[in-house]
CSV table of N, CA and C in Angstrom, one decimal:
chain,number,residue,atom,x,y,z
M,1,UNK,N,47.3,132.6,8.0
M,1,UNK,CA,47.2,131.4,8.8
M,1,UNK,C,46.8,130.2,7.8
M,2,UNK,N,47.5,129.1,8.0
M,2,UNK,CA,47.2,127.9,7.2
M,2,UNK,C,45.9,127.2,7.7
M,3,UNK,N,45.3,126.5,6.8
M,3,UNK,CA,44.2,125.7,7.1
M,3,UNK,C,44.6,124.4,7.8
M,4,UNK,N,43.6,123.8,8.5
M,4,UNK,CA,43.9,122.5,9.2
M,4,UNK,C,44.2,121.5,8.1
M,5,UNK,N,45.1,120.7,8.3
M,5,UNK,CA,45.5,119.6,7.4
M,5,UNK,C,44.3,118.6,7.3
M,6,UNK,N,44.1,118.0,6.1
M,6,UNK,CA,43.0,117.1,6.0
M,6,UNK,C,43.1,115.8,6.9
M,7,UNK,N,44.3,115.6,7.4
M,7,UNK,CA,44.5,114.4,8.3
M,7,UNK,C,44.2,114.8,9.7
M,8,UNK,N,43.7,116.0,10.0
M,8,UNK,CA,43.4,116.4,11.3
M,8,UNK,C,44.5,116.8,12.2
M,9,UNK,N,45.6,117.3,11.6
M,9,UNK,CA,46.7,117.8,12.4
M,9,UNK,C,47.0,119.3,11.9
M,10,UNK,N,47.7,120.0,12.8
M,10,UNK,CA,48.1,121.3,12.6
M,10,UNK,C,49.6,121.5,13.0
M,11,UNK,N,50.3,122.5,12.5
M,11,UNK,CA,51.6,122.8,12.8
M,11,UNK,C,51.6,124.1,13.6
M,12,UNK,N,52.3,124.1,14.8
M,12,UNK,CA,52.5,125.3,15.6
M,12,UNK,C,53.9,125.3,16.2
M,13,UNK,N,54.2,126.4,16.8
M,13,UNK,CA,55.5,126.5,17.5
M,13,UNK,C,55.3,126.5,19.0
M,14,UNK,N,55.9,125.6,19.7
M,14,UNK,CA,55.8,125.5,21.2
M,14,UNK,C,57.2,125.7,21.8
M,15,UNK,N,57.3,126.8,22.5
M,15,UNK,CA,58.6,127.2,23.1
M,15,UNK,C,59.7,127.2,22.0
M,16,UNK,N,59.3,127.8,20.8
M,16,UNK,CA,60.3,127.9,19.7
M,16,UNK,C,60.5,126.7,18.9
M,17,UNK,N,59.9,125.6,19.2
M,17,UNK,CA,60.1,124.4,18.4
M,17,UNK,C,58.8,124.0,17.6
M,18,UNK,N,59.0,123.8,16.3
M,18,UNK,CA,57.9,123.4,15.5
M,18,UNK,C,57.3,122.0,16.0
M,19,UNK,N,56.0,122.0,16.2
M,19,UNK,CA,55.3,120.8,16.6
M,19,UNK,C,54.1,120.5,15.7
M,20,UNK,N,53.9,119.2,15.5
M,20,UNK,CA,52.7,118.8,14.7
M,20,UNK,C,51.8,118.2,15.7
M,21,UNK,N,50.6,118.7,15.9
M,21,UNK,CA,49.6,118.2,16.9
M,21,UNK,C,48.3,118.0,16.2
M,22,UNK,N,47.4,117.3,16.9
M,22,UNK,CA,46.1,117.1,16.4
M,22,UNK,C,45.3,118.4,16.4
M,23,UNK,N,44.4,118.5,15.4
M,23,UNK,CA,43.5,119.7,15.4
M,23,UNK,C,42.6,119.7,16.5
M,24,UNK,N,42.1,120.8,16.9
M,24,UNK,CA,41.1,121.0,18.0
M,24,UNK,C,41.7,120.6,19.4
M,25,UNK,N,43.0,120.7,19.5
M,25,UNK,CA,43.7,120.5,20.8
M,25,UNK,C,43.6,121.8,21.6
M,26,UNK,N,43.2,121.7,22.9
M,26,UNK,CA,43.2,122.9,23.7
M,26,UNK,C,44.5,123.1,24.4
M,27,UNK,N,44.7,124.2,25.0
M,27,UNK,CA,46.0,124.5,25.7
M,27,UNK,C,46.3,123.5,26.8
M,28,UNK,N,45.3,123.2,27.6
M,28,UNK,CA,45.5,122.3,28.7
M,28,UNK,C,46.0,120.9,28.2
M,29,UNK,N,45.4,120.4,27.1
M,29,UNK,CA,45.8,119.2,26.5
M,29,UNK,C,47.2,119.2,26.0
M,30,UNK,N,47.5,120.4,25.3
M,30,UNK,CA,48.8,120.5,24.8
M,30,UNK,C,49.9,120.4,25.8
M,31,UNK,N,49.7,121.0,27.0
M,31,UNK,CA,50.7,120.9,28.1
M,31,UNK,C,50.9,119.5,28.5
M,32,UNK,N,49.8,118.7,28.7
M,32,UNK,CA,49.8,117.4,29.1
M,32,UNK,C,50.5,116.5,28.1
M,33,UNK,N,50.1,116.6,26.8
M,33,UNK,CA,50.7,115.8,25.7
M,33,UNK,C,52.2,116.1,25.5
M,34,UNK,N,52.6,117.4,25.9
M,34,UNK,CA,54.0,117.8,25.7
M,34,UNK,C,54.8,117.5,26.9
M,35,UNK,N,54.3,116.9,28.0
M,35,UNK,CA,55.0,116.6,29.2
M,35,UNK,C,55.5,117.9,29.9
M,36,UNK,N,54.7,118.9,29.8
M,36,UNK,CA,55.0,120.2,30.5
M,36,UNK,C,54.1,120.3,31.7
M,37,UNK,N,54.6,121.0,32.7
M,37,UNK,CA,53.8,121.2,34.0
M,37,UNK,C,52.6,122.0,33.7
M,38,UNK,N,51.5,121.7,34.5
M,38,UNK,CA,50.3,122.4,34.4
M,38,UNK,C,50.1,123.4,35.6
M,39,UNK,N,51.0,123.3,36.5
M,39,UNK,CA,50.9,124.2,37.7
M,39,UNK,C,52.2,125.1,37.7
M,40,UNK,N,52.0,126.3,38.1
M,40,UNK,CA,53.1,127.2,38.2
M,40,UNK,C,53.7,127.7,36.9
M,41,UNK,N,52.8,127.7,35.9
M,41,UNK,CA,53.3,128.2,34.6
M,41,UNK,C,52.2,129.2,34.0
M,42,UNK,N,52.7,130.0,33.1
M,42,UNK,CA,51.9,130.9,32.3
M,42,UNK,C,52.0,130.6,30.8
M,43,UNK,N,50.9,130.8,30.1
M,43,UNK,CA,51.0,130.5,28.7
M,43,UNK,C,50.7,131.8,27.9
M,44,UNK,N,51.6,132.0,26.9
M,44,UNK,CA,51.4,133.1,26.0
M,44,UNK,C,51.2,132.6,24.6
M,45,UNK,N,50.1,133.0,23.9
M,45,UNK,CA,49.8,132.6,22.6
M,45,UNK,C,49.8,133.8,21.7
M,46,UNK,N,50.7,133.8,20.7
M,46,UNK,CA,50.8,135.0,19.8
M,46,UNK,C,50.9,136.3,20.5
M,47,UNK,N,51.8,136.4,21.5
M,47,UNK,CA,52.0,137.6,22.3
M,47,UNK,C,50.9,138.0,23.2
M,48,UNK,N,49.9,137.1,23.5
M,48,UNK,CA,48.8,137.4,24.4
M,48,UNK,C,48.8,136.3,25.5
M,49,UNK,N,48.8,136.8,26.8
M,49,UNK,CA,48.7,135.9,27.9
M,49,UNK,C,47.3,135.3,28.0
M,50,UNK,N,47.3,134.0,28.1
M,50,UNK,CA,46.0,133.3,28.2
M,50,UNK,C,45.8,132.9,29.7
M,51,UNK,N,44.7,133.4,30.3
M,51,UNK,CA,44.5,133.1,31.7
M,51,UNK,C,44.2,131.6,31.9
M,52,UNK,N,44.6,131.0,33.0
M,52,UNK,CA,44.4,129.6,33.2
M,52,UNK,C,43.0,129.2,33.1
M,53,UNK,N,42.1,130.1,33.4
M,53,UNK,CA,40.6,129.8,33.3
M,53,UNK,C,40.2,129.5,31.9
M,54,UNK,N,41.0,129.9,30.9
M,54,UNK,CA,40.7,129.8,29.5
M,54,UNK,C,41.4,128.6,28.8
M,55,UNK,N,42.3,128.0,29.5
M,55,UNK,CA,43.1,126.9,28.9
M,55,UNK,C,42.3,125.8,28.3
M,56,UNK,N,41.2,125.4,28.9
M,56,UNK,CA,40.4,124.3,28.4
M,56,UNK,C,39.6,124.7,27.2
M,57,UNK,N,39.4,126.1,27.0
M,57,UNK,CA,38.6,126.6,26.0
M,57,UNK,C,39.4,127.2,24.8
M,58,UNK,N,40.6,127.4,25.0
M,58,UNK,CA,41.5,128.0,24.0
M,58,UNK,C,42.1,126.9,23.1
M,59,UNK,N,41.6,126.8,21.9
M,59,UNK,CA,42.0,125.8,21.0
M,59,UNK,C,43.2,126.2,20.2
M,60,UNK,N,44.2,125.4,20.1
M,60,UNK,CA,45.4,125.7,19.3
M,60,UNK,C,45.0,125.8,17.8
M,61,UNK,N,45.6,126.8,17.2
M,61,UNK,CA,45.4,127.1,15.8
M,61,UNK,C,46.7,126.9,15.0
M,62,UNK,N,46.5,126.6,13.7
M,62,UNK,CA,47.7,126.4,12.9
M,62,UNK,C,48.6,127.7,12.9
M,63,UNK,N,49.9,127.5,13.0
M,63,UNK,CA,50.8,128.6,13.0
M,63,UNK,C,50.9,129.4,14.3
M,64,UNK,N,50.2,129.0,15.3
M,64,UNK,CA,50.3,129.6,16.6
M,64,UNK,C,51.7,129.6,17.1
M,65,UNK,N,52.1,130.7,17.8
M,65,UNK,CA,53.4,130.7,18.5
M,65,UNK,C,53.0,130.7,20.0
M,66,UNK,N,53.3,129.5,20.7
M,66,UNK,CA,52.9,129.3,22.1
M,66,UNK,C,54.2,129.2,22.9
M,67,UNK,N,54.2,130.0,24.0
M,67,UNK,CA,55.4,129.9,24.9
M,67,UNK,C,54.8,129.6,26.3
M,68,UNK,N,55.5,128.7,27.0
M,68,UNK,CA,55.1,128.3,28.3
M,68,UNK,C,56.2,128.8,29.2
M,69,UNK,N,55.9,129.7,30.2
M,69,UNK,CA,56.8,130.3,31.1
M,69,UNK,C,56.6,129.7,32.5
M,70,UNK,N,57.7,129.5,33.2
M,70,UNK,CA,57.5,129.2,34.7
M,70,UNK,C,57.2,130.5,35.4
M,71,UNK,N,56.1,130.4,36.1
M,71,UNK,CA,55.6,131.6,36.9
M,71,UNK,C,56.5,131.7,38.2
M,72,UNK,N,57.1,132.9,38.3
M,72,UNK,CA,58.0,133.1,39.5
M,72,UNK,C,57.5,134.3,40.2
M,73,UNK,N,57.3,134.2,41.5
M,73,UNK,CA,56.9,135.3,42.3
M,73,UNK,C,58.1,135.9,43.0
M,74,UNK,N,58.0,137.1,43.3
M,74,UNK,CA,59.2,137.7,44.0
M,74,UNK,C,59.3,139.2,43.7
M,75,UNK,N,60.3,139.8,44.2
M,75,UNK,CA,60.4,141.2,43.9
M,75,UNK,C,61.8,141.7,44.0
């Protein structure tokens, strides 16, 4: 894992696209800043599903692989 850039930014991958974002950004903020929906989605960080209740507390780290999925119910 790389260290935080001295300018206060980190690099991560969001839905397969490299993004440069400010350090200490939480998942909820990342969705808003990326113009992604905050309802009806699930977030996976480094192959681990992050519950919605943790989005405000889960801080993005350098080199994270973050995928936002549309949550679909059905059978």
